[in-house]
Amino acid sequence: MLKAITMTQPWATLLAVGANRIETRSWPTNYRGALAIHAAQGFPKYALELCRQPPYADALAAAGYRSAADLPRGKIIGVGVLDDLLRCDASTAASIVLQSTAGLLPPHELAFGDFSAGRFGFVMTAMRELRAPIAAKGMLGLWTVAPGLEDEIMAQLAGRN
């Protein structure tokens, strides 16, 4: 059973296209494995504004998204692997900068997350953006993708759609 996480734009797309690899949350999870990225239907004004500012605008443009209006909403847009959980503390930001500088993380990783002490980073690997986002209703927390929807996602990833 495929798990999913619903994220607000532009963070959902930034993760799906590999512009960042760590999704920060206020809560931890023990789950590890395949995780679908679902872009929430809602798009708060502050998030829309970020899409016009660097480094958000630059990263989105590099992935082919020219404006916030181009970002998919209410759809599953990618699948990756939730590989690890980062427990953020006072030294996390410095570590993220060092890893970004060394090319181990994308260059704007720190700007795209909240790495404050007490937060958690969901470390994603093997991210694959869906070429045709799939409509779905999201939920809070990690949720299980319906079997028919999971089949559609897997077929697309396998190149059968």
Coordinates of N, CA, C and O in Angstrom, one line a residue:
M1 N 0.8 -1.2 0.0 CA 0.0 0.0 0.0 C 0.9 1.2 0.0 O 1.7 1.4 0.9
L2 N 0.7 2.1 -1.0 CA 1.4 3.3 -1.1 C 0.9 4.4 -0.2 O -0.3 4.6 -0.1
K3 N 1.8 5.0 0.5 CA 1.5 6.1 1.4 C 1.7 7.4 0.7 O 2.4 7.5 -0.3
A4 N 1.1 8.5 1.1 CA 1.2 9.8 0.5 C 1.2 10.9 1.6 O 0.8 10.6 2.7
I5 N 1.7 12.0 1.2 CA 1.7 13.2 2.1 C 1.2 14.4 1.2 O 1.6 14.5 0.1
T6 N 0.3 15.2 1.8 CA -0.2 16.4 1.1 C 0.6 17.5 1.6 O 0.9 17.7 2.7
M7 N 1.0 18.3 0.6 CA 1.9 19.5 0.8 C 1.3 20.7 0.0 O 0.8 20.5 -1.1
T8 N 1.5 21.8 0.6 CA 1.1 23.1 0.0 C 2.1 23.4 -1.2 O 3.3 23.1 -1.1
Q9 N 1.6 24.0 -2.2 CA 2.5 24.5 -3.3 C 3.2 25.8 -2.7 O 2.6 26.5 -1.9
P10 N 4.4 26.1 -3.1 CA 5.3 25.5 -4.1 C 6.1 24.3 -3.6 O 6.9 23.7 -4.3
W11 N 6.0 24.0 -2.3 CA 6.9 23.0 -1.7 C 6.7 21.6 -2.3 O 7.6 20.9 -2.4
A12 N 5.4 21.3 -2.6 CA 5.1 20.0 -3.2 C 5.9 19.9 -4.5 O 6.6 18.9 -4.8
T13 N 5.9 20.9 -5.4 CA 6.6 20.8 -6.7 C 8.1 20.8 -6.5 O 8.8 20.1 -7.2
L14 N 8.6 21.7 -5.6 CA 10.0 21.8 -5.3 C 10.6 20.4 -4.9 O 11.6 20.0 -5.4
L15 N 9.8 19.6 -4.1 CA 10.2 18.3 -3.7 C 10.1 17.3 -4.9 O 11.1 16.6 -5.2
A16 N 9.0 17.4 -5.7 CA 8.8 16.5 -6.8 C 9.8 16.6 -7.9 O 10.2 15.6 -8.5
V17 N 10.3 17.8 -8.1 CA 11.3 18.0 -9.2 C 12.7 17.9 -8.7 O 13.7 18.1 -9.5
G18 N 12.9 17.7 -7.4 CA 14.3 17.5 -6.8 C 15.0 18.8 -6.5 O 16.2 18.8 -6.2
A19 N 14.3 19.9 -6.4 CA 14.9 21.2 -6.0 C 15.2 21.2 -4.5 O 15.9 22.0 -4.1
N20 N 14.5 20.4 -3.8 CA 14.8 20.1 -2.4 C 14.6 18.7 -2.1 O 13.9 18.0 -2.8
R21 N 15.2 18.2 -1.1 CA 15.1 16.7 -0.7 C 14.6 16.5 0.7 O 14.3 15.3 1.0
I22 N 14.4 17.5 1.5 CA 14.0 17.4 2.9 C 12.8 18.2 3.1 O 12.8 19.4 3.1
E23 N 11.7 17.5 3.4 CA 10.4 18.1 3.7 C 10.3 18.2 5.2 O 10.4 17.2 6.0
T24 N 10.3 19.5 5.7 CA 10.3 19.7 7.2 C 8.8 19.7 7.7 O 7.9 20.2 7.1
R25 N 8.7 19.1 8.9 CA 7.4 19.0 9.6 C 7.5 19.2 11.0 O 8.6 19.1 11.6
S26 N 6.4 19.5 11.7 CA 6.5 19.6 13.2 C 6.3 18.3 13.9 O 6.4 18.2 15.1
W27 N 6.1 17.2 13.1 CA 5.8 15.9 13.7 C 6.7 14.8 13.0 O 7.1 15.0 11.9
P28 N 7.1 13.8 13.8 CA 7.9 12.8 13.3 C 7.1 11.6 12.7 O 5.9 11.6 12.9
T29 N 7.7 10.7 12.0 CA 7.1 9.5 11.6 C 8.1 8.3 11.7 O 9.3 8.5 11.5
N30 N 7.6 7.1 11.9 CA 8.4 5.9 11.9 C 8.4 5.3 10.5 O 9.1 4.4 10.2
Y31 N 7.5 5.8 9.6 CA 7.4 5.2 8.3 C 8.6 5.5 7.4 O 9.2 6.5 7.4
R32 N 9.0 4.4 6.7 CA 10.1 4.5 5.7 C 9.6 3.7 4.5 O 9.0 2.6 4.6
G33 N 9.8 4.3 3.3 CA 9.4 3.6 2.1 C 8.8 4.6 1.1 O 8.9 5.8 1.2
A34 N 8.2 4.0 0.0 CA 7.6 4.8 -1.0 C 6.6 5.8 -0.5 O 5.8 5.5 0.4
L35 N 6.7 7.0 -1.0 CA 5.8 8.1 -0.6 C 5.4 8.9 -1.8 O 6.3 9.5 -2.4
A36 N 4.1 9.0 -2.0 CA 3.6 9.9 -3.1 C 3.5 11.3 -2.5 O 3.1 11.5 -1.4
I37 N 3.7 12.3 -3.4 CA 3.6 13.7 -3.1 C 2.3 14.2 -3.7 O 2.2 14.2 -4.9
H38 N 1.5 14.7 -2.8 CA 0.2 15.2 -3.2 C 0.2 16.8 -3.0 O 0.5 17.2 -1.9
A39 N -0.1 17.5 -4.1 CA -0.2 19.0 -4.0 C -1.6 19.3 -3.5 O -2.6 19.0 -4.1
A40 N -1.6 20.0 -2.4 CA -2.9 20.5 -1.8 C -3.7 21.3 -2.8 O -3.1 22.0 -3.7
Q41 N -5.0 21.3 -2.7 CA -5.9 22.2 -3.5 C -5.7 23.6 -3.1 O -5.6 24.5 -4.0
G42 N -5.6 23.9 -1.8 CA -5.5 25.3 -1.4 C -4.1 25.9 -1.7 O -3.1 25.1 -1.8
F43 N -4.1 27.2 -1.9 CA -2.8 27.9 -2.2 C -2.8 29.2 -1.5 O -3.3 30.2 -2.0
P44 N -2.3 29.2 -0.2 CA -2.4 30.5 0.5 C -1.6 31.6 -0.1 O -0.7 31.4 -0.9
K45 N -2.1 32.8 0.1 CA -1.5 34.0 -0.5 C 0.0 34.1 -0.2 O 0.8 34.5 -1.2
Y46 N 0.5 33.8 1.0 CA 1.9 33.9 1.3 C 2.7 33.0 0.4 O 3.8 33.3 -0.1
A47 N 2.2 31.8 0.1 CA 2.8 30.8 -0.7 C 2.9 31.3 -2.2 O 3.9 31.1 -2.9
L48 N 1.8 31.9 -2.6 CA 1.7 32.4 -4.0 C 2.8 33.5 -4.2 O 3.5 33.6 -5.2
E49 N 2.9 34.3 -3.2 CA 4.0 35.4 -3.2 C 5.4 34.9 -3.3 O 6.2 35.4 -4.0
L50 N 5.6 33.8 -2.5 CA 7.0 33.2 -2.6 C 7.3 32.7 -4.0 O 8.5 32.7 -4.3
C51 N 6.4 32.3 -4.7 CA 6.6 31.8 -6.1 C 7.2 32.8 -7.0 O 7.8 32.5 -8.0
R52 N 7.1 34.1 -6.6 CA 7.6 35.2 -7.4 C 9.0 35.7 -7.0 O 9.6 36.5 -7.6
Q53 N 9.4 35.1 -5.9 CA 10.7 35.6 -5.3 C 11.8 34.5 -5.4 O 11.5 33.3 -5.4
P54 N 13.1 35.0 -5.5 CA 14.2 34.0 -5.5 C 14.3 33.5 -4.1 O 14.0 34.2 -3.1
P55 N 14.7 32.3 -3.9 CA 15.1 31.3 -4.9 C 14.0 30.4 -5.4 O 14.2 29.6 -6.3
Y56 N 12.8 30.7 -4.9 CA 11.6 29.9 -5.3 C 11.4 30.0 -6.8 O 11.2 29.0 -7.5
A57 N 11.2 31.3 -7.3 CA 11.0 31.5 -8.7 C 12.0 30.9 -9.6 O 11.7 30.3 -10.6
D58 N 13.3 31.0 -9.2 CA 14.4 30.4 -10.0 C 14.3 28.9 -10.1 O 14.5 28.3 -11.1
A59 N 14.1 28.3 -8.9 CA 14.0 26.8 -8.9 C 12.8 26.3 -9.7 O 12.9 25.3 -10.4
L60 N 11.7 27.0 -9.6 CA 10.5 26.6 -10.3 C 10.7 26.8 -11.8 O 10.3 25.9 -12.6
A61 N 11.3 27.9 -12.2 CA 11.5 28.2 -13.6 C 12.5 27.1 -14.2 O 12.3 26.7 -15.3
A62 N 13.5 26.7 -13.4 CA 14.5 25.7 -13.9 C 13.8 24.4 -14.2 O 14.2 23.6 -15.0
A63 N 12.6 24.1 -13.5 CA 11.9 22.9 -13.7 C 10.8 23.1 -14.7 O 10.0 22.1 -14.9
G64 N 10.7 24.3 -15.3 CA 9.7 24.5 -16.4 C 8.4 25.1 -15.9 O 7.5 25.2 -16.7
Y65 N 8.3 25.6 -14.7 CA 7.1 26.3 -14.2 C 7.4 27.8 -14.2 O 8.2 28.3 -13.4
R66 N 6.7 28.5 -15.0 CA 6.9 29.9 -15.2 C 6.1 30.8 -14.2 O 6.5 31.9 -13.9
S67 N 5.0 30.3 -13.6 CA 4.3 31.0 -12.7 C 3.6 30.1 -11.7 O 3.4 28.9 -12.0
A68 N 3.0 30.7 -10.6 CA 2.3 29.9 -9.6 C 1.1 29.2 -10.3 O 0.7 28.2 -9.9
A69 N 0.5 29.9 -11.3 CA -0.7 29.3 -12.0 C -0.4 28.0 -12.7 O -1.3 27.2 -12.9
D70 N 0.9 27.7 -13.0 CA 1.3 26.5 -13.7 C 1.4 25.3 -12.7 O 1.5 24.2 -13.2
L71 N 1.5 25.6 -11.4 CA 1.7 24.5 -10.4 C 0.4 23.7 -10.2 O -0.7 24.2 -10.0
P72 N 0.5 22.4 -10.3 CA -0.7 21.5 -10.1 C -1.2 21.6 -8.7 O -0.4 21.7 -7.8
R73 N -2.5 21.5 -8.6 CA -3.1 21.5 -7.3 C -4.2 20.4 -7.2 O -4.9 20.1 -8.2
G74 N -4.3 19.8 -6.0 CA -5.3 18.7 -5.9 C -4.9 17.5 -6.6 O -5.8 16.7 -7.0
K75 N -3.6 17.3 -6.8 CA -3.1 16.1 -7.6 C -1.9 15.5 -7.0 O -1.1 16.2 -6.3
I76 N -1.7 14.2 -7.2 CA -0.5 13.5 -6.9 C 0.5 13.9 -8.0 O 0.2 13.7 -9.2
I77 N 1.7 14.4 -7.7 CA 2.6 14.9 -8.7 C 3.9 14.2 -8.7 O 4.7 14.5 -9.6
G78 N 4.2 13.3 -7.8 CA 5.5 12.6 -7.8 C 5.5 11.5 -6.7 O 4.6 11.4 -5.9
V79 N 6.5 10.7 -6.8 CA 6.7 9.6 -5.9 C 8.2 9.5 -5.6 O 9.0 9.5 -6.5
G80 N 8.5 9.3 -4.4 CA 9.9 9.1 -4.0 C 10.0 8.1 -2.8 O 9.0 7.4 -2.5
V81 N 11.1 8.1 -2.2 CA 11.3 7.2 -1.0 C 11.6 8.0 0.2 O 12.6 8.8 0.2
L82 N 10.8 7.9 1.2 CA 11.1 8.5 2.5 C 12.1 7.6 3.2 O 11.8 6.5 3.6
D83 N 13.4 8.1 3.1 CA 14.5 7.2 3.4 C 15.0 7.4 4.9 O 15.5 6.5 5.5
D84 N 14.8 8.6 5.5 CA 15.3 8.8 6.8 C 14.5 10.0 7.4 O 13.9 10.7 6.8
L85 N 14.7 10.1 8.8 CA 14.1 11.2 9.5 C 15.2 12.0 10.2 O 16.1 11.4 10.9
L86 N 15.3 13.3 9.9 CA 16.2 14.2 10.5 C 15.6 14.9 11.7 O 14.5 15.5 11.5
R87 N 16.2 14.8 12.8 CA 15.7 15.5 14.0 C 16.5 16.8 14.1 O 17.7 16.8 14.3
C88 N 15.8 17.9 13.9 CA 16.5 19.2 13.8 C 16.9 19.7 15.2 O 16.1 19.6 16.2
D89 N 18.1 20.3 15.3 CA 18.6 20.9 16.5 C 19.3 22.2 16.1 O 19.3 22.6 15.0
A90 N 20.0 22.7 17.1 CA 20.7 24.0 16.9 C 21.8 23.9 15.8 O 22.1 25.0 15.2
S91 N 22.3 22.8 15.5 CA 23.4 22.6 14.5 C 22.9 22.2 13.1 O 23.6 22.1 12.1
T92 N 21.6 22.0 13.0 CA 21.0 21.5 11.7 C 21.3 22.4 10.5 O 21.7 22.0 9.4
A93 N 21.0 23.7 10.7 CA 21.1 24.7 9.6 C 22.5 24.7 9.1 O 22.7 24.6 7.8
A94 N 23.5 24.7 10.0 CA 24.9 24.7 9.5 C 25.3 23.4 8.8 O 26.0 23.5 7.7
S95 N 24.7 22.3 9.2 CA 25.0 21.0 8.5 C 24.3 21.0 7.1 O 24.9 20.5 6.2
I96 N 23.1 21.6 7.0 CA 22.5 21.7 5.7 C 23.3 22.5 4.7 O 23.5 22.2 3.6
V97 N 23.8 23.7 5.2 CA 24.6 24.5 4.4 C 25.8 23.8 3.9 O 26.2 23.9 2.7
L98 N 26.5 23.1 4.8 CA 27.7 22.4 4.4 C 27.4 21.3 3.4 O 28.2 21.1 2.4
Q99 N 26.3 20.6 3.6 CA 26.0 19.5 2.6 C 25.6 20.1 1.2 O 25.9 19.5 0.2
S100 N 24.9 21.2 1.3 CA 24.5 21.9 0.0 C 25.8 22.4 -0.7 O 25.9 22.2 -1.9
T101 N 26.7 23.0 0.0 CA 27.9 23.5 -0.6 C 28.8 22.3 -1.2 O 29.4 22.5 -2.2
A102 N 28.7 21.2 -0.6 CA 29.5 20.0 -1.0 C 28.7 19.3 -2.2 O 29.2 18.3 -2.7
G103 N 27.5 19.8 -2.5 CA 26.8 19.1 -3.6 C 26.0 17.9 -3.2 O 25.5 17.2 -4.0
L104 N 25.9 17.7 -1.9 CA 25.2 16.5 -1.4 C 23.7 16.8 -1.2 O 22.9 15.8 -1.2
L105 N 23.3 18.0 -1.2 CA 21.9 18.5 -1.1 C 21.8 19.6 -2.2 O 22.7 20.3 -2.5
P106 N 20.5 19.8 -2.6 CA 20.3 20.9 -3.6 C 20.8 22.3 -3.0 O 20.7 22.4 -1.7
P107 N 21.1 23.3 -3.8 CA 21.7 24.5 -3.3 C 20.8 25.3 -2.4 O 21.3 26.1 -1.6
H108 N 19.5 25.2 -2.5 CA 18.6 26.0 -1.7 C 17.8 25.2 -0.7 O 16.8 25.7 -0.2
E109 N 18.4 24.1 -0.3 CA 17.7 23.2 0.7 C 17.3 24.0 1.9 O 16.2 23.9 2.4
L110 N 18.2 24.8 2.5 CA 17.9 25.5 3.7 C 16.8 26.5 3.5 O 15.9 26.7 4.4
A111 N 16.7 27.2 2.4 CA 15.7 28.2 2.1 C 14.3 27.6 2.0 O 13.3 28.2 2.3
F112 N 14.2 26.3 1.6 CA 12.9 25.7 1.3 C 12.3 25.0 2.5 O 11.3 24.3 2.4
G113 N 13.0 25.0 3.7 CA 12.4 24.3 4.8 C 12.6 25.1 6.1 O 13.3 26.1 6.1
D114 N 11.9 24.6 7.1 CA 12.1 25.2 8.5 C 12.8 24.2 9.3 O 12.2 23.2 9.8
F115 N 14.1 24.4 9.5 CA 15.0 23.5 10.2 C 15.2 23.9 11.6 O 16.2 23.6 12.2
S116 N 14.2 24.6 12.2 CA 14.3 25.0 13.6 C 14.4 23.8 14.5 O 13.9 22.7 14.3
A117 N 15.1 24.1 15.7 CA 15.2 23.0 16.7 C 13.8 22.5 17.1 O 12.9 23.3 17.2
G118 N 13.7 21.2 17.2 CA 12.5 20.5 17.6 C 11.6 20.1 16.4 O 10.6 19.4 16.5
R119 N 12.0 20.5 15.2 CA 11.3 20.1 14.0 C 11.9 18.8 13.4 O 12.9 18.3 13.9
F120 N 11.3 18.3 12.4 CA 11.7 17.0 11.8 C 11.8 17.2 10.3 O 11.0 17.8 9.6
G121 N 12.8 16.6 9.7 CA 13.0 16.6 8.2 C 12.8 15.2 7.7 O 13.5 14.2 8.1
F122 N 11.9 15.1 6.7 CA 11.6 13.8 6.0 C 12.6 13.8 4.9 O 12.4 14.5 3.9
V123 N 13.6 13.0 4.9 CA 14.7 12.9 3.9 C 14.2 12.0 2.8 O 14.0 10.8 3.0
M124 N 14.1 12.6 1.6 CA 13.5 11.9 0.4 C 14.7 11.5 -0.6 O 15.6 12.3 -0.8
T125 N 14.5 10.4 -1.2 CA 15.5 10.0 -2.2 C 14.6 9.4 -3.4 O 13.4 9.2 -3.2
A126 N 15.3 9.2 -4.5 CA 14.7 8.5 -5.7 C 13.4 9.2 -6.1 O 12.4 8.5 -6.5
M127 N 13.3 10.5 -6.0 CA 12.1 11.2 -6.4 C 11.9 11.2 -7.9 O 12.8 11.4 -8.7
R128 N 10.6 10.9 -8.3 CA 10.2 10.9 -9.7 C 9.0 11.7 -9.9 O 8.0 11.4 -9.2
E129 N 9.0 12.7 -10.7 CA 7.9 13.6 -11.0 C 7.0 12.8 -12.0 O 7.5 12.3 -12.9
L130 N 5.7 12.9 -11.7 CA 4.7 12.3 -12.7 C 4.6 13.2 -13.9 O 4.5 14.5 -13.7
R131 N 4.6 12.7 -15.1 CA 4.5 13.5 -16.3 C 3.1 14.0 -16.4 O 2.8 15.1 -17.0
A132 N 2.1 13.3 -15.9 CA 0.7 13.7 -15.9 C 0.1 13.6 -14.5 O -0.3 12.5 -14.1
P133 N 0.1 14.7 -13.7 CA -0.4 14.6 -12.4 C -1.8 14.0 -12.3 O -2.6 14.2 -13.2
I134 N -2.0 13.3 -11.2 CA -3.3 12.5 -11.1 C -4.1 13.1 -10.0 O -3.7 13.3 -8.8
A135 N -5.4 13.5 -10.3 CA -6.3 14.1 -9.3 C -6.5 13.2 -8.2 O -6.7 12.0 -8.3
A136 N -6.5 13.8 -7.0 CA -6.8 13.0 -5.7 C -7.1 14.0 -4.6 O -6.7 15.2 -4.7
K137 N -7.8 13.5 -3.7 CA -8.2 14.3 -2.5 C -7.1 14.0 -1.4 O -6.9 12.9 -1.1
G138 N -6.5 15.0 -0.9 CA -5.4 14.8 0.1 C -6.0 14.7 1.5 O -7.2 14.9 1.7
M139 N -5.1 14.5 2.5 CA -5.5 14.4 3.9 C -4.3 14.9 4.7 O -3.2 15.1 4.2
L140 N -4.6 15.1 6.0 CA -3.5 15.5 6.9 C -2.7 14.2 7.3 O -3.2 13.1 7.3
G141 N -1.4 14.5 7.7 CA -0.6 13.4 8.0 C -0.2 12.5 6.8 O -0.4 12.9 5.7
L142 N 0.3 11.3 7.1 CA 0.6 10.4 6.0 C -0.7 9.6 5.8 O -1.4 9.2 6.8
W143 N -1.1 9.3 4.6 CA -2.3 8.6 4.3 C -2.1 7.6 3.2 O -1.1 7.6 2.5
T144 N -3.0 6.6 3.1 CA -2.9 5.5 2.2 C -3.6 5.8 0.9 O -4.8 6.2 0.9
V145 N -2.9 5.7 -0.2 CA -3.5 5.9 -1.5 C -4.4 4.8 -1.8 O -4.1 3.6 -1.6
A146 N -5.6 5.1 -2.4 CA -6.6 4.1 -2.8 C -6.0 3.1 -3.8 O -5.2 3.6 -4.7
P147 N -6.3 1.8 -3.7 CA -5.7 0.9 -4.6 C -5.8 1.2 -6.1 O -4.8 1.1 -6.9
G148 N -6.9 1.7 -6.6 CA -7.0 2.0 -8.1 C -6.2 3.2 -8.4 O -5.5 3.2 -9.5
L149 N -6.1 4.1 -7.5 CA -5.2 5.3 -7.8 C -3.7 4.9 -7.7 O -2.9 5.4 -8.5
E150 N -3.4 4.0 -6.8 CA -2.0 3.5 -6.7 C -1.7 2.8 -8.0 O -0.6 3.0 -8.6
D151 N -2.6 2.0 -8.6 CA -2.3 1.3 -9.9 C -2.0 2.3 -11.0 O -1.1 2.1 -11.8
E152 N -2.8 3.4 -11.0 CA -2.6 4.4 -12.0 C -1.3 5.1 -11.9 O -0.6 5.3 -12.9
I153 N -0.9 5.4 -10.7 CA 0.4 6.0 -10.4 C 1.6 5.1 -10.8 O 2.5 5.5 -11.5
M154 N 1.5 3.8 -10.4 CA 2.5 2.9 -10.8 C 2.6 2.6 -12.3 O 3.7 2.5 -12.8
A155 N 1.5 2.6 -12.9 CA 1.5 2.4 -14.4 C 2.2 3.6 -15.1 O 3.0 3.4 -16.0
Q156 N 1.9 4.8 -14.6 CA 2.6 5.9 -15.2 C 4.1 5.9 -14.9 O 4.9 6.2 -15.8
L157 N 4.5 5.5 -13.7 CA 5.9 5.5 -13.4 C 6.6 4.4 -14.2 O 7.8 4.5 -14.6
A158 N 5.9 3.3 -14.6 CA 6.5 2.2 -15.4 C 6.4 2.5 -16.9 O 6.9 1.7 -17.7
G159 N 5.8 3.7 -17.2 CA 5.7 4.1 -18.6 C 4.6 3.4 -19.4 O 4.6 3.4 -20.6
R160 N 3.6 2.9 -18.7 CA 2.5 2.2 -19.3 C 1.3 3.1 -19.6 O 0.3 2.7 -20.1
N161 N 1.5 4.4 -19.2 CA 0.4 5.4 -19.4 C 0.9 6.5 -20.2 O 1.9 7.0 -20.0

